[in-house]
XYZ file of C-alpha atoms in Angstrom:
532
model
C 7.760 -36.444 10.956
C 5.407 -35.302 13.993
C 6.109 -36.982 17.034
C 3.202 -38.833 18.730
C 1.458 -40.069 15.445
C 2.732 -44.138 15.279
C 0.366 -44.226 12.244
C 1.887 -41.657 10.497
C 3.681 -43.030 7.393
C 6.247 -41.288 5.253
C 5.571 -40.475 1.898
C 7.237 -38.827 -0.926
C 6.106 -35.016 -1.042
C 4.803 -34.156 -3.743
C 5.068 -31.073 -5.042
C 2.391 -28.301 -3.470
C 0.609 -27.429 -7.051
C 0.210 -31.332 -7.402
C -1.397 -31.182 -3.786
C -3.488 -28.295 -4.805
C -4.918 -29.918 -8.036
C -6.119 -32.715 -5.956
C -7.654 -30.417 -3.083
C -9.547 -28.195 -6.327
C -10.814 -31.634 -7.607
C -13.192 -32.494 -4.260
C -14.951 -28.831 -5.189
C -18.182 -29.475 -5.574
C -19.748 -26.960 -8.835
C -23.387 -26.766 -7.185
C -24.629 -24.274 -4.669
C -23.932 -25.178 -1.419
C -27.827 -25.505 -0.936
C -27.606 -28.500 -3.152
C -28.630 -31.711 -1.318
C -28.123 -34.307 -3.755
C -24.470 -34.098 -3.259
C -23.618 -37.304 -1.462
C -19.902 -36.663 -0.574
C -21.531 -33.630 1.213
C -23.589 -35.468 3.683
C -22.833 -34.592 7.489
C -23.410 -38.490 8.375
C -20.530 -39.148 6.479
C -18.359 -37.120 8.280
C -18.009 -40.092 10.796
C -17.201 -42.621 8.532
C -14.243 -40.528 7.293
C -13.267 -40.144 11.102
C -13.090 -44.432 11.302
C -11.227 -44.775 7.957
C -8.521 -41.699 9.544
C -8.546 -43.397 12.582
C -9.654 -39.988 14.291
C -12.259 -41.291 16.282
C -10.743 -41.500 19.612
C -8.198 -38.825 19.124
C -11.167 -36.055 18.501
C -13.092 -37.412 21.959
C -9.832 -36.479 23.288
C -8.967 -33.511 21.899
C -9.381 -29.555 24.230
C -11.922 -27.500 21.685
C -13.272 -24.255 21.327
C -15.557 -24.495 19.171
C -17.314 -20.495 17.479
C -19.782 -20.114 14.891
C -21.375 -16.906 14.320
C -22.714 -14.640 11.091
C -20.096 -11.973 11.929
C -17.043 -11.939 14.344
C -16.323 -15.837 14.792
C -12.990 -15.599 12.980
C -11.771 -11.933 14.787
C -12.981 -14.231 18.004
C -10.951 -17.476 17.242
C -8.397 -14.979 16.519
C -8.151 -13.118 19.651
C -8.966 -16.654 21.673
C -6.119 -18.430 19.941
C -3.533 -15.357 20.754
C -4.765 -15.030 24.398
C -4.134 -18.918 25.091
C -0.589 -18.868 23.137
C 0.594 -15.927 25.275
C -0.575 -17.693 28.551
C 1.875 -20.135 27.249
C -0.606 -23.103 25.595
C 0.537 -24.677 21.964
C -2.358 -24.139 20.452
C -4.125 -24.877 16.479
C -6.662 -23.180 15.158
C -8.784 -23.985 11.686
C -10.440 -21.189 10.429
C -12.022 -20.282 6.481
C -11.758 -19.208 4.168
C -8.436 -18.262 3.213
C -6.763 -15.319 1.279
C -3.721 -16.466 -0.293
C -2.863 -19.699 0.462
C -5.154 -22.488 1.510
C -2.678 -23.457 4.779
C -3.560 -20.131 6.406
C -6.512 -22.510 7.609
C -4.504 -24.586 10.020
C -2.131 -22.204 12.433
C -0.187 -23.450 14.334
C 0.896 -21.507 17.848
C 0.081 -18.672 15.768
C 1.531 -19.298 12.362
C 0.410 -20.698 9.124
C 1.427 -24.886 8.839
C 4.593 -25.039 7.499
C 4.646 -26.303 3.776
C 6.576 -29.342 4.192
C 4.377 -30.661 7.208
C 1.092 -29.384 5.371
C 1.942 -32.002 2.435
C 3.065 -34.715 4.754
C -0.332 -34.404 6.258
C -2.363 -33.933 3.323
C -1.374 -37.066 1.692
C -1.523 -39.541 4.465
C -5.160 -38.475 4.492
C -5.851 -38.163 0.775
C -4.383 -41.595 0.223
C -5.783 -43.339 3.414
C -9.585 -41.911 1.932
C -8.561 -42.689 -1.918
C -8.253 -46.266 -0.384
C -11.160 -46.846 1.933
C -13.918 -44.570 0.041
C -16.583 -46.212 -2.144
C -19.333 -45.319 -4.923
C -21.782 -45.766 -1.310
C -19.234 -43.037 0.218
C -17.558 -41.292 -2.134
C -14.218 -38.854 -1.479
C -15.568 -35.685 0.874
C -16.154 -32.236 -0.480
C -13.533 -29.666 -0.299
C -14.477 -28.187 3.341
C -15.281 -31.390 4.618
C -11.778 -32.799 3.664
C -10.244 -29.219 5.278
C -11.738 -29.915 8.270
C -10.676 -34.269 8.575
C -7.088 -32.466 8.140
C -7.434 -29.930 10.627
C -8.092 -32.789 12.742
C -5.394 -35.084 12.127
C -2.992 -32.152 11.948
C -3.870 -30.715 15.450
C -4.139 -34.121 17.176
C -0.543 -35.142 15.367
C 0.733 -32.177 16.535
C -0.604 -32.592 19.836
C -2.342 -29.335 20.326
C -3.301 -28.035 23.825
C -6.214 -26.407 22.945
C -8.128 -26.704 19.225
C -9.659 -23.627 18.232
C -12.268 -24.639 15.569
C -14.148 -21.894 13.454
C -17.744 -23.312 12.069
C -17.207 -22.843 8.038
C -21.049 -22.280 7.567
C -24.090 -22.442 10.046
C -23.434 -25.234 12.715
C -25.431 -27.854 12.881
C -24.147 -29.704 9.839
C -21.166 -27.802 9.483
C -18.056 -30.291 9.241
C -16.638 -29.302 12.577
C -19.275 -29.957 14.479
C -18.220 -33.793 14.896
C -16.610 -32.810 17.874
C -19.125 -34.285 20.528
C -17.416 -32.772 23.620
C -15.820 -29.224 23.291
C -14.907 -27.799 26.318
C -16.483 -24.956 25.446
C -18.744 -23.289 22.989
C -19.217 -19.747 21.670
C -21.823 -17.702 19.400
C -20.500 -14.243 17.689
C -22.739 -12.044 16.328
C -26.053 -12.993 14.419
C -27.676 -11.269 11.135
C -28.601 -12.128 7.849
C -26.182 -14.185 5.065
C -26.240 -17.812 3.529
C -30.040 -17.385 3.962
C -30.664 -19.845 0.783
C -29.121 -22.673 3.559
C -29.510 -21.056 6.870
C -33.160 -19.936 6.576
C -34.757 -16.455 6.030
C -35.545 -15.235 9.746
C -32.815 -14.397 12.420
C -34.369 -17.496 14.385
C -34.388 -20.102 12.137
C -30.288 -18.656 11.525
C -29.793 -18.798 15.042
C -31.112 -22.232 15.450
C -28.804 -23.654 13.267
C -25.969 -22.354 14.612
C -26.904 -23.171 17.950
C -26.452 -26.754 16.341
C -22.731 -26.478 18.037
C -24.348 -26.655 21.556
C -23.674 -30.207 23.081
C -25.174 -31.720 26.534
C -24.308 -29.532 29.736
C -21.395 -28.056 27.684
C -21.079 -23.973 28.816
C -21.443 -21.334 26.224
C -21.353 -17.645 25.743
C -22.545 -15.379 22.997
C -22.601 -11.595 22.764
C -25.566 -9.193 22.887
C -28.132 -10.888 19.754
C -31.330 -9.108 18.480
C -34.552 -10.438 20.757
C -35.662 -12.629 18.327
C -32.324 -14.151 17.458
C -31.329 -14.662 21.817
C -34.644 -16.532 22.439
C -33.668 -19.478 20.251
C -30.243 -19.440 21.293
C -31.865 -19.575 25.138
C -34.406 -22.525 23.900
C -31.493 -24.456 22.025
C -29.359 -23.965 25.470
C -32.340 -25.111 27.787
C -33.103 -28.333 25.568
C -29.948 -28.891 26.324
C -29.179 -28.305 29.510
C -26.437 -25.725 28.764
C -25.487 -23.053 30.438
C -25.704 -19.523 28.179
C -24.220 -16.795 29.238
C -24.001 -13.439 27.558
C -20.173 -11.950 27.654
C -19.937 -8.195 27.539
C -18.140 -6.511 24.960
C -14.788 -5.517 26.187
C -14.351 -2.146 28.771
C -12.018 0.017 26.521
C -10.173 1.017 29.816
C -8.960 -2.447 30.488
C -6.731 -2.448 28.154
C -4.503 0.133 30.260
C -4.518 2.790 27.075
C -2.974 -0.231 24.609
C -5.054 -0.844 21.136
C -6.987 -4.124 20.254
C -4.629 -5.989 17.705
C -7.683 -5.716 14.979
C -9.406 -2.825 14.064
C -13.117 -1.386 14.524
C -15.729 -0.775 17.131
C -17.207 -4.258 16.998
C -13.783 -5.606 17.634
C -14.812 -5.063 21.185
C -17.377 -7.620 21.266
C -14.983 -10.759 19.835
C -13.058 -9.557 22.356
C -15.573 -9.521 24.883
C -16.838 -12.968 24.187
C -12.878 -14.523 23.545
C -12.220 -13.617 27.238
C -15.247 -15.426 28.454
C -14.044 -18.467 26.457
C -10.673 -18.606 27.463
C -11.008 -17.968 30.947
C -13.860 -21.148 30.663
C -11.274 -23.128 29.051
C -8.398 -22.339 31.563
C -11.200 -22.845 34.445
C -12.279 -26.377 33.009
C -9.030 -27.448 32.090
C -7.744 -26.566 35.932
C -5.338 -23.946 35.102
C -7.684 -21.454 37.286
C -9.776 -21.584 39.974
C -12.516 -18.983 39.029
C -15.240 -19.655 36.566
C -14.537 -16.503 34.812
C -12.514 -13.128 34.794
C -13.975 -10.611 35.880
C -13.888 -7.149 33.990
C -14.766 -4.450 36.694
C -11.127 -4.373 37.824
C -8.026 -5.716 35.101
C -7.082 -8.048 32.552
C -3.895 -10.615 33.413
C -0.902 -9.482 31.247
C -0.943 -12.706 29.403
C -4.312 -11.815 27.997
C -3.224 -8.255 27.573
C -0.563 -9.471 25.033
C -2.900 -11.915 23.821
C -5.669 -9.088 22.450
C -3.208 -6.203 21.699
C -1.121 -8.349 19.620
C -3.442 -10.624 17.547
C -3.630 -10.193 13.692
C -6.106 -11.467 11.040
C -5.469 -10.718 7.069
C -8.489 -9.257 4.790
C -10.246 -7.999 8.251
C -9.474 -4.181 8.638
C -7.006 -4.319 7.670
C -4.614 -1.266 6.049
C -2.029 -1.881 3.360
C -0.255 1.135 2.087
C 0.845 0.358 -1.976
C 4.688 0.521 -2.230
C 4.911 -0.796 -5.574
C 4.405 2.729 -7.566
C 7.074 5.063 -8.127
C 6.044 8.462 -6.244
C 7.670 10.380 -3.185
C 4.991 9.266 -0.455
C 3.855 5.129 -0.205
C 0.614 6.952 1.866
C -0.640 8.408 -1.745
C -2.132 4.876 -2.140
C -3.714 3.442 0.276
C -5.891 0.023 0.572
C -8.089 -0.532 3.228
C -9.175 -3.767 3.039
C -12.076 -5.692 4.944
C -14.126 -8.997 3.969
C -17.644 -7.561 4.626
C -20.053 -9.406 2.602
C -23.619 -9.084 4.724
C -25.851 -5.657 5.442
C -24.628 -5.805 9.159
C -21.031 -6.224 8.481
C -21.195 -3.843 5.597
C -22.527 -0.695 8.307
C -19.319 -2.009 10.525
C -16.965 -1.984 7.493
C -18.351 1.315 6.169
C -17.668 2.990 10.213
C -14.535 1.508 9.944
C -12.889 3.202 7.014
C -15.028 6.488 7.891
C -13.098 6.444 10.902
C -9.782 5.380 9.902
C -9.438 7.760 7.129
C -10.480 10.537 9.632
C -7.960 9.316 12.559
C -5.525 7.443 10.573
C -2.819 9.914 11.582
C -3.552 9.756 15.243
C -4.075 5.731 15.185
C -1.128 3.694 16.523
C 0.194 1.832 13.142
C 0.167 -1.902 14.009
C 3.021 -4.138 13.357
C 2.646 -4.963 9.693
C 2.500 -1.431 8.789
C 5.585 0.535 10.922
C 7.681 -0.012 8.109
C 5.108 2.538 5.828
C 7.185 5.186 6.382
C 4.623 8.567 5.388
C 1.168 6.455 6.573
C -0.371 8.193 9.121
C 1.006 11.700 8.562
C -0.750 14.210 6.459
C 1.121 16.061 3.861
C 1.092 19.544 2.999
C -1.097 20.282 -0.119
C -2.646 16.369 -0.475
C -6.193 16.131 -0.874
C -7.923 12.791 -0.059
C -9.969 10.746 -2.644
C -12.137 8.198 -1.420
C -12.207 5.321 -4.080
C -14.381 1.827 -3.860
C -12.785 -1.204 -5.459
C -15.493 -3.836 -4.789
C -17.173 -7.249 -5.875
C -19.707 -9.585 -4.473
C -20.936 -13.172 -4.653
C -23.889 -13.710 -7.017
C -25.915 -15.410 -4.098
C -25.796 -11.811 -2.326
C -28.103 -8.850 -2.695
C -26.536 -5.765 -3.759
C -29.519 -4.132 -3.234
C -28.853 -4.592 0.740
C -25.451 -4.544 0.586
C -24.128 -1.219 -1.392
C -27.107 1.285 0.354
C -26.099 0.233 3.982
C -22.075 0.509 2.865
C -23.044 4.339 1.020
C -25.300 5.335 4.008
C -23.376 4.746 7.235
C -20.212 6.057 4.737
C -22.306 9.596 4.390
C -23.771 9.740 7.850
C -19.760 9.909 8.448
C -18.877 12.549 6.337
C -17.315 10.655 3.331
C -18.244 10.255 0.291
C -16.731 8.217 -3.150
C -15.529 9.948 -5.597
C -15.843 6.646 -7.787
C -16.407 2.804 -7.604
C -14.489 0.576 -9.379
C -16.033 -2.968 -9.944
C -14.185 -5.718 -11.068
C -14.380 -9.864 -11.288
C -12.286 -12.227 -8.688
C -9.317 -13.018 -10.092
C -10.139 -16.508 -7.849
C -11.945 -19.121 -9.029
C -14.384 -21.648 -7.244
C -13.574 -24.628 -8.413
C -9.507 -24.164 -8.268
C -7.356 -23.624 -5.102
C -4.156 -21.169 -6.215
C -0.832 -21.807 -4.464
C 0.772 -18.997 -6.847
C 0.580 -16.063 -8.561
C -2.530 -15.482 -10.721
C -2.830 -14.650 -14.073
C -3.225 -11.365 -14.767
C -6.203 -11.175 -17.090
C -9.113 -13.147 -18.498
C -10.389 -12.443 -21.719
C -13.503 -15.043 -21.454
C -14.549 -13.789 -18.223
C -18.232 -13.099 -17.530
C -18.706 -9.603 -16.472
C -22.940 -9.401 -16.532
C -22.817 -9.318 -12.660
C -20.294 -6.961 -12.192
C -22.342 -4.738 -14.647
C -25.432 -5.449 -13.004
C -23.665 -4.040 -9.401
C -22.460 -0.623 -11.198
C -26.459 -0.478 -12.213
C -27.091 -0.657 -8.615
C -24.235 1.818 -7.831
C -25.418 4.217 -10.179
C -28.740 4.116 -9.472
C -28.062 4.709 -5.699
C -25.788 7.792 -6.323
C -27.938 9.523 -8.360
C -31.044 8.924 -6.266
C -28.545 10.666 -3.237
C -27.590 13.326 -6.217
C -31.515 14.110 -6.507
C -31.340 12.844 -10.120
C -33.739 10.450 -11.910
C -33.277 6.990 -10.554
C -32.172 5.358 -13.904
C -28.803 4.143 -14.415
C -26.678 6.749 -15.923
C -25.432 6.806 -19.750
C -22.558 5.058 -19.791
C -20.465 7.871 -21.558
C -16.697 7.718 -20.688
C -15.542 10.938 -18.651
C -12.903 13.306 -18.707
C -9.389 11.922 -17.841
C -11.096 9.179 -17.325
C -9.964 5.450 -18.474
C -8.549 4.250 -20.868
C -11.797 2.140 -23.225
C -9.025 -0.835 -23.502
C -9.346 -1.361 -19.901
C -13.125 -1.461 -19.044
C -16.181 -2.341 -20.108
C -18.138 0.342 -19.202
C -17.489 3.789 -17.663
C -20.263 5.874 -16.156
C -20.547 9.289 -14.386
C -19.685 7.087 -10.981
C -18.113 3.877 -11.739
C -16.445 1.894 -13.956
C -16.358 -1.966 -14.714
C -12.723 -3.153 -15.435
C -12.013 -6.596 -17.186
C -9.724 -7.544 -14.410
C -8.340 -6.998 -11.387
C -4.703 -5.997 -12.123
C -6.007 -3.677 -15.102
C -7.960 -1.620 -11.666
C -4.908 -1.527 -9.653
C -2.833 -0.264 -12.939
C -5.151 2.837 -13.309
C -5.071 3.492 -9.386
C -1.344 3.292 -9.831
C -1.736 5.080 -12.746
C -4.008 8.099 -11.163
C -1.763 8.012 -8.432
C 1.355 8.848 -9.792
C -0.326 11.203 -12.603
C -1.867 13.044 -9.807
C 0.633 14.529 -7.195
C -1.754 16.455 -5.402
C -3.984 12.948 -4.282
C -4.225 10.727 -1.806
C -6.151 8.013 -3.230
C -7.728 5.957 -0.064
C -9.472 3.132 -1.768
C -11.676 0.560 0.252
C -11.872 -3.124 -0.942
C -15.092 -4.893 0.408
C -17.439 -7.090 -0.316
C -15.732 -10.524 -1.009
C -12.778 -12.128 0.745
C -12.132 -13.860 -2.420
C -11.430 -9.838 -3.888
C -9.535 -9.302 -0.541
C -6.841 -12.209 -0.993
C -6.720 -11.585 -4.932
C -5.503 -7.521 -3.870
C -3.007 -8.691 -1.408
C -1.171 -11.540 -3.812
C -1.055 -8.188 -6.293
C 0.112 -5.633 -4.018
C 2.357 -7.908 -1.741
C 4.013 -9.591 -4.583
């Protein structure tokens, strides 16, 4: 066991599927907007803390604490790997996850192992089972993610917590932490507006809810009406806001930011100003900040050219398909799921399909041998594999992604829409099953609607959702619900990859470049196909 956790009693592991039935029983079925859940109440957050005996450890504990609409988790990820190469042992909690639920808590870097994950998880599942009452019942799911962040970082006697807001800020879970050392604010737009509110201020008041008493801060560049709440918040508060600048391109000494895209400059921007506050107010430097008219340490060099983060654009060439070149399938794979991060996706994959033989492969993808390199006679197809929570508005969503996608140049030959092989109310340790004969597919039918309608209108035709006649070559009807002139709705998951696999291989003169958006749920469900 840990060292430096007296209370820390030994139990019998039980076996992870066990662990993950009990962690898929504290999800909640009602929206998120919900109120009358009691075991959702922020006030109860600090009774849990008592009954863990976390009080005093959290007071003590070194946090950085993010929230954002877009960017906190590419920021916690490039803050985390600057402080781990400049030598800290660091933890970071972040959400949601893609595979498997302990890619939440990292540990200098890497996911919690499984054995310490379950030694954790029960000591706190047992010590609440005990203590909680009908007056305070067992937390909800994220709340009970975020108590074990907590006792796992301050068990494993973290320098420096790293703590990703889960939704808004003011009420999120991890905002019991009363004295971070210091705060930061990504980027700001438009998402969980049934909760957050409908205008970019009342959204930016809430997550300005992370702002504690004369604690520093920094943000990046925000919309006018989105900064002048943040600036209120901070003056109530006598806090001192600072905008960071997005990071020079020519400090990095011709080296490439570990994670893709454009806007990947301003987490960057904004994790330097956090971790050079942290090292200042921790006295490991003397300056209140770096500076960026001259050059970066080495440490955080290493720190931003070698950072990863799954399901964020991220490229994964398809090596289980039997044909010459692993580049004729190609997923590109990002977790947009709002009309700003949808434009960003959209410029990403316009770009990377453009460049993708003069980009620098990251680590994960060296061993691809034939990505990157164009072959003789291959002619690219741009494909869009994509799914999206009911709460969000395709109508917002699918024009910005088509759009910015055109203004670039590309255009999809097809859309393929398709049902989360994920579940809300279950956390999956393993594989999934493959299909789902009961599932609902009105939504996903509803989104080709959109996606038809939006073609055509581009096309010059009649606005009205296109026959749904099956094409030429097309797919097979066992497969899909419905085939039309641009899309088609497949039953599952696996049955879309099987007929990209399928095209693929039938068609040696294709590239297939296919880009999965709109869910992260749809993100982690690809990978535990493709990676298997």
């Amino acid at each position: 066991m840990p060292q430096g956790d007296e209370g820390f009693e030994k139990r019998t592991v039980s076996s992870y599927e066990e662990a993950m039935d009990a962690l898929s029983s504290l999800i909640t079925k009602r929206s998120r907007a919900d109120k009358s859940n009691k075991g959702n109440r922020f006030d109860l957050l600090f009774d849990y803390l008592k009954m863990l005996d976390l009080e005093e450890r959290i007071s003590k504990m070194s946090v950085i604490h993010v929230a954002g609409t877009k960017g906190k988790g590419s920021t916690c990820t490039f803050t985390e790997s600057i402080l781990r190469h400049c030598g800290f042992h660091t933890g970071v909690f972040t959400s949601p996850h893609l595979i498997d639920v302990r890619e939440r808590f990292r540990l200098d870097g890497v996911d919690i192992c499984e054995e310490k994950f379950l030694a954790y998880f029960w000591w706190c599942w047992h010590r609440l089972k005990e203590k909680t009452s009908d007056d305070t019942p067992m937390p909800t799911y994220f709340h009970f993610l975020a108590l074990l962040a907590f006792k796992i970082f301050s068990a494993e006697q973290v320098d420096v917590a790293i703590l990703e807001v889960g939704l808004g800020g003011r009420f999120d879970a991890t905002n019991v932490v009363q004295s971070p050392i210091v705060c930061g604010i990504s980027s700001l737009g438009y998402d969980h507006m049934e909760i957050l509110g409908n205008t970019l201020g009342e959204i930016a008041g809430e997550k300005a809810g992370i702002f504690k008493q004369g604690i520093p801060a920094f943000t990046v560049p925000q919309p006018e009406e989105a900064m002048q709440v943040l600036e209120v918040k901070a003056s109530q508060l006598n806090v001192q806001l600072k905008v960071a600048p997005p990071l020079d391109v020519k400090l990095l000494n011709g080296l490439c930011l570990g994670l893709d895209g454009e806007h990947q400059y301003l987490n960057a921007g904004l994790a330097i100003a956090l971790c050079s506050t942290w090292l200042q107010r921790t006295g490991h430097i003397e300056v209140n900040s770096l500076e960026q008219n001259s050059s970066l340490p080495e440490h955080f060099l290493e720190g931003l050219t070698m950072a990863n983060l799954q399901g964020r654009a991220q490229i994964v060439p398809d090596r289980c398909i039997d044909i010459e070149s692993p580049g004729d399938l190609v997923f590109y794979l990002d977790g947009a799921h709002s009309p700003e991060s949808m434009e960003v996706c959209a410029k990403w994959f316009s770009l990377a399909i453009k460049e993708g033989n003069k980009q620098k492969l990251r680590n994960d993808q060296q061993d691809y041998f034939g990505y990157g390199h164009e072959t003789p006679g291959k002619n690219s197809t741009q494909i869009l594999l994509f799914n999206c929570m009911s709460v969000r508005d395709p109508q917002l969503l699918l024009p910005r992604l088509v759009n910015t996608c055109t203004n670039h140049g590309v255009h999809f030959k097809k859309a393929l829409f398709v049902p989360n092989i994920s579940v809300y109310n279950k956390v999956w340790s393993s594989a999934l099953p493959l299909t789902d004969s009961q599932v609902d597919l009105s939504w996903q039918l509803t989104l080709q609607k959109v996606w038809e309608n939006l073609i055509n209108s581009q096309k010059g035709g009649d606005d009205k959702n296109a026959d749904p006649s099956y094409i030429e070559g097309g797919v097979d009807k066992k497969r899909c619900v419905r085939s039309c002139e641009n899309s088609t709705v497949f039953t599952s998951l696996p049955l879309a990859v099987k007929w990209l696999r399928d095209t693929a291989q039938q068609n040696k003169s294709a590239r297939l470049q296919v880009l999965v958006t709109g869910s992260l749920h749809l993100i982690g469900d690809l990978l535990r196909l493709v990676k298997k």
